[in-house]
Amino acid sequence: MDLSRREFVAGLTASCFLCGCSSEEKTQEPANPPSDQPAGGGTEKPPGELVETPAAIRAPGDQARVTLASGAIVLIWKDQVGLHATEGRCTHKRGQLFYDKDRNDIWCEEHGSRFFVDGAVEKPPAKAPLKRYDVGIEGEKLRITPRS
């Protein structure tokens, strides 16, 4: 079944709403909803960067690359659980990385390095793990945040 991005986001929003409403304890919404700015009128932005949701990511196994403002290339993929992301270049010699849905791992087309989805090296020649990112959905965009 192919879902449009709008249908996907609407379904995700509905399931989040249902999960939040299932608890017995109800809380009243604040009169002024929270904003992206901290109390006191500061200008601190939320962590990460908003990027357009790649049209190629619709079903489990789909993947895409985005380039952040810093120039970092990020590999994003979807599995049965949700969206995940690591750096999009191999730590060995910067070859392009791909998500392998059949093996549920990440591989480098250049020299054959393989990485577990948590970024750890599975098979050399790469020795260093991949940098990981958190992926959040905000409307029709994704917020990509480096993990510390």
XYZ file of C-alpha atoms in Angstrom:
148
model
C 0.000 0.000 0.000
C 1.475 3.342 -1.034
C 0.755 6.303 1.218
C 1.272 9.905 0.329
C 3.426 11.944 2.687
C 0.288 13.760 3.852
C -1.508 10.437 4.575
C 1.564 9.137 6.417
C 1.823 12.263 8.591
C -1.951 12.268 9.223
C -1.843 8.612 10.289
C 1.144 9.217 12.536
C -0.562 12.230 14.107
C -3.753 10.247 14.674
C -1.898 7.363 16.322
C 0.012 9.775 18.569
C -3.255 11.442 19.505
C -4.872 8.105 20.312
C -1.926 7.006 22.435
C -2.045 10.259 24.386
C -5.791 9.956 24.978
C -5.661 6.390 26.250
C -4.474 7.292 29.742
C -6.968 7.751 32.548
C -5.271 10.896 33.771
C -6.227 13.960 31.740
C -4.308 17.208 31.820
C -5.585 20.576 30.799
C -3.870 22.225 27.866
C -2.044 25.466 28.736
C -3.730 28.687 27.611
C -0.590 29.630 25.666
C 0.942 26.635 23.911
C 4.733 26.297 24.228
C 6.812 27.840 21.489
C 10.216 26.993 20.097
C 11.669 29.788 22.216
C 12.544 29.398 25.890
C 10.704 31.419 28.561
C 12.013 34.936 28.821
C 11.945 35.645 25.084
C 15.353 34.143 24.243
C 16.225 33.274 20.683
C 17.485 29.738 21.233
C 16.341 27.423 18.448
C 15.349 23.794 18.979
C 18.236 21.388 18.372
C 18.783 19.954 14.938
C 17.775 21.120 11.508
C 14.478 20.989 9.624
C 14.697 19.428 6.163
C 12.099 18.558 3.561
C 10.865 14.980 3.930
C 12.362 13.060 1.000
C 9.612 11.779 -1.311
C 11.558 8.501 -1.653
C 10.832 7.517 1.960
C 7.362 6.001 1.979
C 7.595 2.336 2.991
C 9.878 0.145 5.098
C 13.153 -0.363 3.251
C 13.037 3.043 1.564
C 16.018 5.348 1.987
C 17.274 8.772 0.961
C 20.103 11.204 1.608
C 19.813 14.789 2.744
C 22.511 17.422 3.036
C 22.415 19.585 6.149
C 23.385 23.270 6.205
C 26.741 22.215 7.693
C 27.415 20.154 4.572
C 26.968 16.860 6.420
C 25.339 14.154 4.298
C 22.814 12.092 6.253
C 21.410 8.699 5.243
C 17.776 8.319 6.330
C 15.901 5.036 6.090
C 12.564 3.647 7.151
C 11.956 0.272 8.734
C 8.932 -1.301 10.429
C 9.563 0.817 13.556
C 10.079 4.237 11.977
C 12.745 6.559 10.604
C 16.453 6.295 11.415
C 19.580 8.155 10.322
C 23.365 7.971 10.294
C 26.011 9.897 8.457
C 25.786 9.110 4.755
C 29.498 8.655 4.046
C 31.695 5.763 5.166
C 34.234 6.449 7.897
C 36.878 4.552 5.900
C 37.278 6.615 2.708
C 33.983 8.550 2.569
C 32.229 6.178 0.132
C 28.470 6.466 -0.250
C 26.421 4.392 2.206
C 23.192 2.467 1.623
C 20.663 0.815 3.924
C 20.292 -2.909 3.144
C 16.735 -3.818 4.155
C 17.339 -7.564 3.669
C 20.256 -7.616 6.125
C 19.033 -4.650 8.206
C 22.445 -3.034 8.077
C 24.351 -0.312 6.236
C 26.980 -0.948 3.589
C 29.547 1.037 1.661
C 29.572 0.502 -2.087
C 33.209 1.565 -2.420
C 35.165 -0.923 -0.273
C 32.469 -3.165 1.236
C 32.467 -1.951 4.839
C 29.294 -2.856 6.707
C 27.768 -1.180 9.753
C 25.071 -2.229 12.179
C 22.072 0.120 12.195
C 23.333 1.580 15.491
C 26.416 2.802 13.571
C 28.900 0.255 14.974
C 31.327 -1.341 12.516
C 30.161 -4.788 11.436
C 32.799 -5.500 8.760
C 36.037 -3.613 7.960
C 37.881 -1.953 6.307
C 36.079 0.848 8.208
C 37.245 1.043 11.820
C 35.308 4.027 13.186
C 31.536 3.903 13.858
C 29.048 6.088 12.024
C 27.682 9.254 13.570
C 23.995 8.804 14.404
C 21.098 11.240 14.178
C 17.645 11.392 15.712
C 14.812 11.931 13.253
C 11.620 13.724 14.296
C 8.587 14.600 12.195
C 7.336 18.182 12.327
C 4.436 18.721 9.974
C 5.711 17.764 6.551
C 9.391 18.199 7.472
C 11.951 16.160 9.349
C 14.065 17.473 12.218
C 17.508 15.891 12.019
C 19.444 16.142 15.287
C 22.967 14.774 15.854
C 23.195 12.392 18.802
C 25.768 13.262 21.410
